[in-house]
Amino acid sequence: VDDHDRLRTIVAMQKEYGIHCCSYGTYFRLGVTPLSELSEYIQAAKILGTDILRLWCGTKPAEAYEPEEKEALFSQCRQAAARAEATGVILCMECHIKSFTETDAGALEVFSRWWVALG
């Protein structure tokens, strides 16, 4: 993330081989990784030539969260979305086991809560 020389080397290789970075898959985990680190990931994505950043959501399935934990997670999701929007970056959540978006129901819940807050 913070090795800009390495990122520029990757960009040079992309150009050499005619490859375009359509999105940057990260290990940034909402609810775990400090939100203050999001700007580093956004900068890395921009160096790579993409405005799409893929994140993980939480550390366990949706049904394992207590209501207070969900609220804290959703709050961080909204804060991350606001920061990304301010920099012209789109956030996408990856669906993985041991994450809030492990199931369709979990993914729908976080997205519906996110959209309601933004709407």
Short mmCIF file of N, CA and C in Angstrom, two decimals:
data_model
loop_
_atom_site.label_atom_id
_atom_site.label_comp_id
_atom_site.label_asym_id
_atom_site.label_seq_id
_atom_site.Cartn_x
_atom_site.Cartn_y
_atom_site.Cartn_z
N VAL A 1 0.82 -1.19 0.00
CA VAL A 1 0.00 0.00 0.00
C VAL A 1 0.86 1.25 0.00
N ASP A 2 1.83 1.31 0.87
CA ASP A 2 2.61 2.54 0.98
C ASP A 2 3.94 2.49 0.23
N ASP A 3 4.19 1.44 -0.54
CA ASP A 3 5.41 1.33 -1.33
C ASP A 3 5.12 1.88 -2.73
N HIS A 4 5.17 3.20 -2.84
CA HIS A 4 4.80 3.86 -4.09
C HIS A 4 5.74 3.50 -5.23
N ASP A 5 7.01 3.26 -4.94
CA ASP A 5 7.93 2.84 -5.99
C ASP A 5 7.49 1.51 -6.59
N ARG A 6 7.09 0.58 -5.75
CA ARG A 6 6.62 -0.73 -6.21
C ARG A 6 5.34 -0.57 -7.04
N LEU A 7 4.45 0.30 -6.56
CA LEU A 7 3.21 0.53 -7.31
C LEU A 7 3.50 1.12 -8.69
N ARG A 8 4.46 2.03 -8.76
CA ARG A 8 4.82 2.62 -10.06
C ARG A 8 5.45 1.58 -10.98
N THR A 9 6.19 0.64 -10.40
CA THR A 9 6.75 -0.46 -11.19
C THR A 9 5.62 -1.31 -11.77
N ILE A 10 4.62 -1.56 -10.97
CA ILE A 10 3.47 -2.33 -11.44
C ILE A 10 2.76 -1.59 -12.58
N VAL A 11 2.61 -0.28 -12.43
CA VAL A 11 1.97 0.52 -13.48
C VAL A 11 2.78 0.45 -14.77
N ALA A 12 4.10 0.53 -14.65
CA ALA A 12 4.96 0.43 -15.84
C ALA A 12 4.79 -0.93 -16.51
N MET A 13 4.70 -1.99 -15.72
CA MET A 13 4.50 -3.33 -16.27
C MET A 13 3.13 -3.44 -16.94
N GLN A 14 2.11 -2.81 -16.33
CA GLN A 14 0.78 -2.82 -16.94
C GLN A 14 0.84 -2.20 -18.32
N LYS A 15 1.51 -1.06 -18.42
CA LYS A 15 1.61 -0.37 -19.71
C LYS A 15 2.38 -1.21 -20.72
N GLU A 16 3.46 -1.82 -20.25
CA GLU A 16 4.29 -2.64 -21.14
C GLU A 16 3.50 -3.80 -21.74
N TYR A 17 2.63 -4.40 -20.94
CA TYR A 17 1.89 -5.58 -21.38
C TYR A 17 0.45 -5.29 -21.79
N GLY A 18 0.08 -4.01 -21.82
CA GLY A 18 -1.27 -3.63 -22.25
C GLY A 18 -2.36 -4.04 -21.29
N ILE A 19 -2.05 -4.00 -20.01
CA ILE A 19 -3.01 -4.38 -18.98
C ILE A 19 -3.49 -3.12 -18.26
N HIS A 20 -4.76 -3.10 -17.90
CA HIS A 20 -5.33 -1.99 -17.15
C HIS A 20 -5.86 -2.52 -15.82
N CYS A 21 -5.60 -1.81 -14.77
CA CYS A 21 -6.09 -2.18 -13.44
C CYS A 21 -7.53 -1.69 -13.31
N CYS A 22 -8.48 -2.62 -13.29
CA CYS A 22 -9.89 -2.23 -13.22
C CYS A 22 -10.34 -1.97 -11.79
N SER A 23 -9.68 -2.60 -10.81
CA SER A 23 -9.99 -2.37 -9.40
C SER A 23 -8.80 -2.81 -8.55
N TYR A 24 -8.75 -2.28 -7.34
CA TYR A 24 -7.67 -2.60 -6.42
C TYR A 24 -8.25 -3.42 -5.27
N GLY A 25 -7.91 -4.71 -5.24
CA GLY A 25 -8.36 -5.60 -4.17
C GLY A 25 -7.45 -5.47 -2.98
N THR A 26 -8.02 -5.09 -1.85
CA THR A 26 -7.23 -4.82 -0.66
C THR A 26 -7.56 -5.82 0.45
N TYR A 27 -6.80 -5.74 1.49
CA TYR A 27 -7.14 -6.46 2.71
C TYR A 27 -7.60 -5.48 3.78
N PHE A 28 -8.04 -4.29 3.33
CA PHE A 28 -8.65 -3.33 4.26
C PHE A 28 -9.94 -3.95 4.74
N ARG A 29 -10.08 -4.05 6.05
CA ARG A 29 -11.25 -4.72 6.61
C ARG A 29 -12.03 -3.72 7.46
N LEU A 30 -13.21 -3.32 6.94
CA LEU A 30 -14.07 -2.42 7.70
C LEU A 30 -14.39 -3.04 9.05
N GLY A 31 -14.31 -2.22 10.08
CA GLY A 31 -14.54 -2.71 11.43
C GLY A 31 -13.29 -3.21 12.10
N VAL A 32 -12.18 -3.29 11.37
CA VAL A 32 -10.92 -3.79 11.92
C VAL A 32 -9.79 -2.81 11.62
N THR A 33 -9.56 -2.58 10.34
CA THR A 33 -8.49 -1.67 9.93
C THR A 33 -8.88 -0.25 10.30
N PRO A 34 -7.97 0.49 10.93
CA PRO A 34 -8.31 1.88 11.29
C PRO A 34 -8.71 2.68 10.05
N LEU A 35 -9.80 3.41 10.17
CA LEU A 35 -10.31 4.20 9.06
C LEU A 35 -9.27 5.22 8.59
N SER A 36 -8.39 5.62 9.49
CA SER A 36 -7.34 6.58 9.13
C SER A 36 -6.41 6.04 8.05
N GLU A 37 -6.37 4.72 7.87
CA GLU A 37 -5.51 4.11 6.86
C GLU A 37 -6.15 4.07 5.47
N LEU A 38 -7.44 4.39 5.38
CA LEU A 38 -8.14 4.31 4.10
C LEU A 38 -7.49 5.21 3.05
N SER A 39 -7.01 6.37 3.45
CA SER A 39 -6.42 7.30 2.47
C SER A 39 -5.20 6.68 1.79
N GLU A 40 -4.44 5.84 2.49
CA GLU A 40 -3.29 5.17 1.88
C GLU A 40 -3.75 4.22 0.77
N TYR A 41 -4.83 3.52 1.02
CA TYR A 41 -5.37 2.59 0.02
C TYR A 41 -5.94 3.36 -1.17
N ILE A 42 -6.60 4.47 -0.90
CA ILE A 42 -7.13 5.30 -1.98
C ILE A 42 -6.00 5.82 -2.85
N GLN A 43 -4.94 6.28 -2.22
CA GLN A 43 -3.79 6.79 -2.98
C GLN A 43 -3.17 5.67 -3.82
N ALA A 44 -3.06 4.48 -3.26
CA ALA A 44 -2.50 3.35 -4.00
C ALA A 44 -3.38 3.02 -5.22
N ALA A 45 -4.69 3.04 -5.04
CA ALA A 45 -5.60 2.76 -6.15
C ALA A 45 -5.41 3.78 -7.26
N LYS A 46 -5.29 5.03 -6.88
CA LYS A 46 -5.12 6.09 -7.89
C LYS A 46 -3.79 5.92 -8.63
N ILE A 47 -2.73 5.54 -7.92
CA ILE A 47 -1.45 5.29 -8.59
C ILE A 47 -1.60 4.16 -9.59
N LEU A 48 -2.35 3.13 -9.22
CA LEU A 48 -2.57 1.98 -10.11
C LEU A 48 -3.50 2.30 -11.27
N GLY A 49 -4.13 3.46 -11.22
CA GLY A 49 -4.98 3.88 -12.33
C GLY A 49 -6.42 3.44 -12.23
N THR A 50 -6.90 3.19 -11.03
CA THR A 50 -8.28 2.79 -10.86
C THR A 50 -8.96 3.66 -9.81
N ASP A 51 -10.26 3.76 -9.92
CA ASP A 51 -11.03 4.48 -8.91
C ASP A 51 -11.98 3.54 -8.17
N ILE A 52 -11.69 2.23 -8.26
CA ILE A 52 -12.50 1.23 -7.58
C ILE A 52 -11.62 0.49 -6.57
N LEU A 53 -12.06 0.49 -5.34
CA LEU A 53 -11.33 -0.11 -4.23
C LEU A 53 -12.21 -1.20 -3.63
N ARG A 54 -11.67 -2.43 -3.51
CA ARG A 54 -12.43 -3.54 -2.94
C ARG A 54 -12.00 -3.77 -1.49
N LEU A 55 -12.99 -3.86 -0.61
CA LEU A 55 -12.75 -4.00 0.83
C LEU A 55 -13.43 -5.24 1.38
N TRP A 56 -13.01 -5.63 2.58
CA TRP A 56 -13.67 -6.69 3.33
C TRP A 56 -14.54 -6.02 4.39
N CYS A 57 -15.56 -6.71 4.85
CA CYS A 57 -16.48 -6.14 5.83
C CYS A 57 -16.55 -7.02 7.07
N GLY A 58 -15.90 -6.58 8.12
CA GLY A 58 -15.96 -7.29 9.39
C GLY A 58 -15.13 -8.56 9.43
N THR A 59 -15.35 -9.34 10.52
CA THR A 59 -14.54 -10.53 10.76
C THR A 59 -15.36 -11.79 11.04
N LYS A 60 -16.67 -11.66 10.91
CA LYS A 60 -17.53 -12.81 11.18
C LYS A 60 -18.84 -12.64 10.42
N PRO A 61 -19.60 -13.72 10.29
CA PRO A 61 -20.88 -13.63 9.57
C PRO A 61 -21.84 -12.66 10.25
N ALA A 62 -22.75 -12.12 9.49
CA ALA A 62 -23.70 -11.11 9.98
C ALA A 62 -24.45 -11.59 11.22
N GLU A 63 -24.88 -12.85 11.21
CA GLU A 63 -25.70 -13.35 12.33
C GLU A 63 -24.91 -13.46 13.63
N ALA A 64 -23.59 -13.37 13.58
CA ALA A 64 -22.77 -13.45 14.79
C ALA A 64 -22.56 -12.09 15.46
N TYR A 65 -23.03 -11.03 14.82
CA TYR A 65 -22.86 -9.68 15.37
C TYR A 65 -23.97 -9.33 16.34
N GLU A 66 -23.59 -8.71 17.44
CA GLU A 66 -24.56 -8.13 18.37
C GLU A 66 -25.03 -6.80 17.76
N PRO A 67 -26.21 -6.33 18.13
CA PRO A 67 -26.73 -5.08 17.56
C PRO A 67 -25.75 -3.90 17.67
N GLU A 68 -25.07 -3.76 18.79
CA GLU A 68 -24.13 -2.64 18.97
C GLU A 68 -22.93 -2.78 18.02
N GLU A 69 -22.49 -4.02 17.82
CA GLU A 69 -21.38 -4.27 16.91
C GLU A 69 -21.77 -3.91 15.48
N LYS A 70 -23.01 -4.27 15.11
CA LYS A 70 -23.49 -3.94 13.77
C LYS A 70 -23.52 -2.43 13.57
N GLU A 71 -24.03 -1.72 14.56
CA GLU A 71 -24.11 -0.26 14.43
C GLU A 71 -22.72 0.35 14.26
N ALA A 72 -21.74 -0.15 15.01
CA ALA A 72 -20.37 0.37 14.89
C ALA A 72 -19.81 0.05 13.50
N LEU A 73 -20.06 -1.15 13.01
CA LEU A 73 -19.59 -1.54 11.68
C LEU A 73 -20.24 -0.69 10.60
N PHE A 74 -21.56 -0.53 10.69
CA PHE A 74 -22.28 0.26 9.69
C PHE A 74 -21.84 1.72 9.73
N SER A 75 -21.54 2.21 10.91
CA SER A 75 -21.05 3.59 11.04
C SER A 75 -19.72 3.74 10.31
N GLN A 76 -18.83 2.76 10.48
CA GLN A 76 -17.56 2.84 9.78
C GLN A 76 -17.76 2.70 8.27
N CYS A 77 -18.70 1.89 7.84
CA CYS A 77 -19.00 1.77 6.42
C CYS A 77 -19.41 3.12 5.85
N ARG A 78 -20.30 3.82 6.56
CA ARG A 78 -20.76 5.13 6.09
C ARG A 78 -19.63 6.14 6.07
N GLN A 79 -18.78 6.13 7.09
CA GLN A 79 -17.64 7.05 7.12
C GLN A 79 -16.67 6.76 5.97
N ALA A 80 -16.41 5.49 5.73
CA ALA A 80 -15.52 5.12 4.62
C ALA A 80 -16.11 5.56 3.29
N ALA A 81 -17.41 5.36 3.12
CA ALA A 81 -18.08 5.76 1.87
C ALA A 81 -17.97 7.26 1.66
N ALA A 82 -18.14 8.03 2.72
CA ALA A 82 -18.04 9.49 2.60
C ALA A 82 -16.63 9.91 2.21
N ARG A 83 -15.63 9.29 2.81
CA ARG A 83 -14.23 9.61 2.46
C ARG A 83 -13.93 9.24 1.02
N ALA A 84 -14.41 8.09 0.61
CA ALA A 84 -14.18 7.65 -0.77
C ALA A 84 -14.86 8.58 -1.76
N GLU A 85 -16.10 8.93 -1.48
CA GLU A 85 -16.84 9.82 -2.37
C GLU A 85 -16.12 11.16 -2.51
N ALA A 86 -15.57 11.66 -1.43
CA ALA A 86 -14.87 12.95 -1.47
C ALA A 86 -13.63 12.90 -2.35
N THR A 87 -13.09 11.71 -2.58
CA THR A 87 -11.88 11.58 -3.40
C THR A 87 -12.16 10.96 -4.77
N GLY A 88 -13.42 10.74 -5.07
CA GLY A 88 -13.79 10.19 -6.37
C GLY A 88 -13.54 8.70 -6.51
N VAL A 89 -13.53 7.98 -5.39
CA VAL A 89 -13.27 6.55 -5.40
C VAL A 89 -14.56 5.80 -5.06
N ILE A 90 -14.76 4.67 -5.68
CA ILE A 90 -15.92 3.81 -5.44
C ILE A 90 -15.45 2.64 -4.56
N LEU A 91 -16.18 2.39 -3.49
CA LEU A 91 -15.88 1.25 -2.63
C LEU A 91 -16.78 0.09 -2.98
N CYS A 92 -16.20 -1.08 -3.06
CA CYS A 92 -16.95 -2.32 -3.30
C CYS A 92 -16.59 -3.29 -2.18
N MET A 93 -17.58 -3.99 -1.69
CA MET A 93 -17.31 -4.98 -0.66
C MET A 93 -17.20 -6.34 -1.30
N GLU A 94 -16.14 -7.03 -0.93
CA GLU A 94 -15.97 -8.41 -1.37
C GLU A 94 -16.76 -9.31 -0.43
N CYS A 95 -17.22 -10.40 -0.94
CA CYS A 95 -17.97 -11.37 -0.14
C CYS A 95 -17.07 -12.56 0.17
N HIS A 96 -16.75 -12.71 1.44
CA HIS A 96 -15.83 -13.76 1.88
C HIS A 96 -16.39 -14.47 3.11
N ILE A 97 -15.94 -15.69 3.32
CA ILE A 97 -16.27 -16.35 4.58
C ILE A 97 -15.61 -15.56 5.70
N LYS A 98 -16.17 -15.67 6.87
CA LYS A 98 -15.70 -14.94 8.05
C LYS A 98 -15.72 -13.43 7.80
N SER A 99 -16.77 -12.97 7.13
CA SER A 99 -17.00 -11.53 6.96
C SER A 99 -18.51 -11.30 7.00
N PHE A 100 -18.91 -10.06 7.22
CA PHE A 100 -20.33 -9.73 7.31
C PHE A 100 -21.05 -10.10 6.02
N THR A 101 -20.33 -10.02 4.91
CA THR A 101 -20.93 -10.29 3.61
C THR A 101 -20.72 -11.75 3.17
N GLU A 102 -20.57 -12.63 4.14
CA GLU A 102 -20.38 -14.06 3.86
C GLU A 102 -21.60 -14.66 3.16
N THR A 103 -22.78 -14.17 3.50
CA THR A 103 -24.01 -14.70 2.92
C THR A 103 -24.74 -13.59 2.16
N ASP A 104 -25.67 -14.01 1.32
CA ASP A 104 -26.51 -13.03 0.62
C ASP A 104 -27.23 -12.14 1.62
N ALA A 105 -27.76 -12.74 2.68
CA ALA A 105 -28.52 -11.98 3.68
C ALA A 105 -27.64 -10.92 4.34
N GLY A 106 -26.41 -11.28 4.68
CA GLY A 106 -25.50 -10.32 5.29
C GLY A 106 -25.17 -9.18 4.35
N ALA A 107 -24.89 -9.53 3.09
CA ALA A 107 -24.57 -8.50 2.10
C ALA A 107 -25.76 -7.57 1.91
N LEU A 108 -26.96 -8.12 1.80
CA LEU A 108 -28.15 -7.28 1.63
C LEU A 108 -28.38 -6.39 2.84
N GLU A 109 -28.13 -6.92 4.03
CA GLU A 109 -28.33 -6.11 5.23
C GLU A 109 -27.38 -4.92 5.28
N VAL A 110 -26.11 -5.16 5.04
CA VAL A 110 -25.17 -4.04 5.11
C VAL A 110 -25.46 -3.03 4.00
N PHE A 111 -25.79 -3.49 2.82
CA PHE A 111 -26.06 -2.56 1.73
C PHE A 111 -27.34 -1.77 1.99
N SER A 112 -28.37 -2.43 2.52
CA SER A 112 -29.62 -1.70 2.78
C SER A 112 -29.42 -0.68 3.89
N ARG A 113 -28.64 -1.01 4.88
CA ARG A 113 -28.38 -0.06 5.98
C ARG A 113 -27.52 1.09 5.49
N TRP A 114 -26.61 0.80 4.60
CA TRP A 114 -25.72 1.81 4.03
C TRP A 114 -26.53 2.78 3.19
N TRP A 115 -27.37 2.23 2.30
CA TRP A 115 -28.16 3.07 1.39
C TRP A 115 -29.16 3.93 2.15
N VAL A 116 -29.80 3.36 3.15
CA VAL A 116 -30.77 4.14 3.94
C VAL A 116 -30.08 5.34 4.56
N ALA A 117 -28.89 5.12 5.07
CA ALA A 117 -28.14 6.21 5.72
C ALA A 117 -27.72 7.27 4.70
N LEU A 118 -27.40 6.85 3.49
CA LEU A 118 -26.95 7.80 2.46
C LEU A 118 -28.13 8.51 1.81
N GLY A 119 -29.27 7.83 1.75
CA GLY A 119 -30.43 8.37 1.05
C GLY A 119 -31.07 9.47 1.83
#
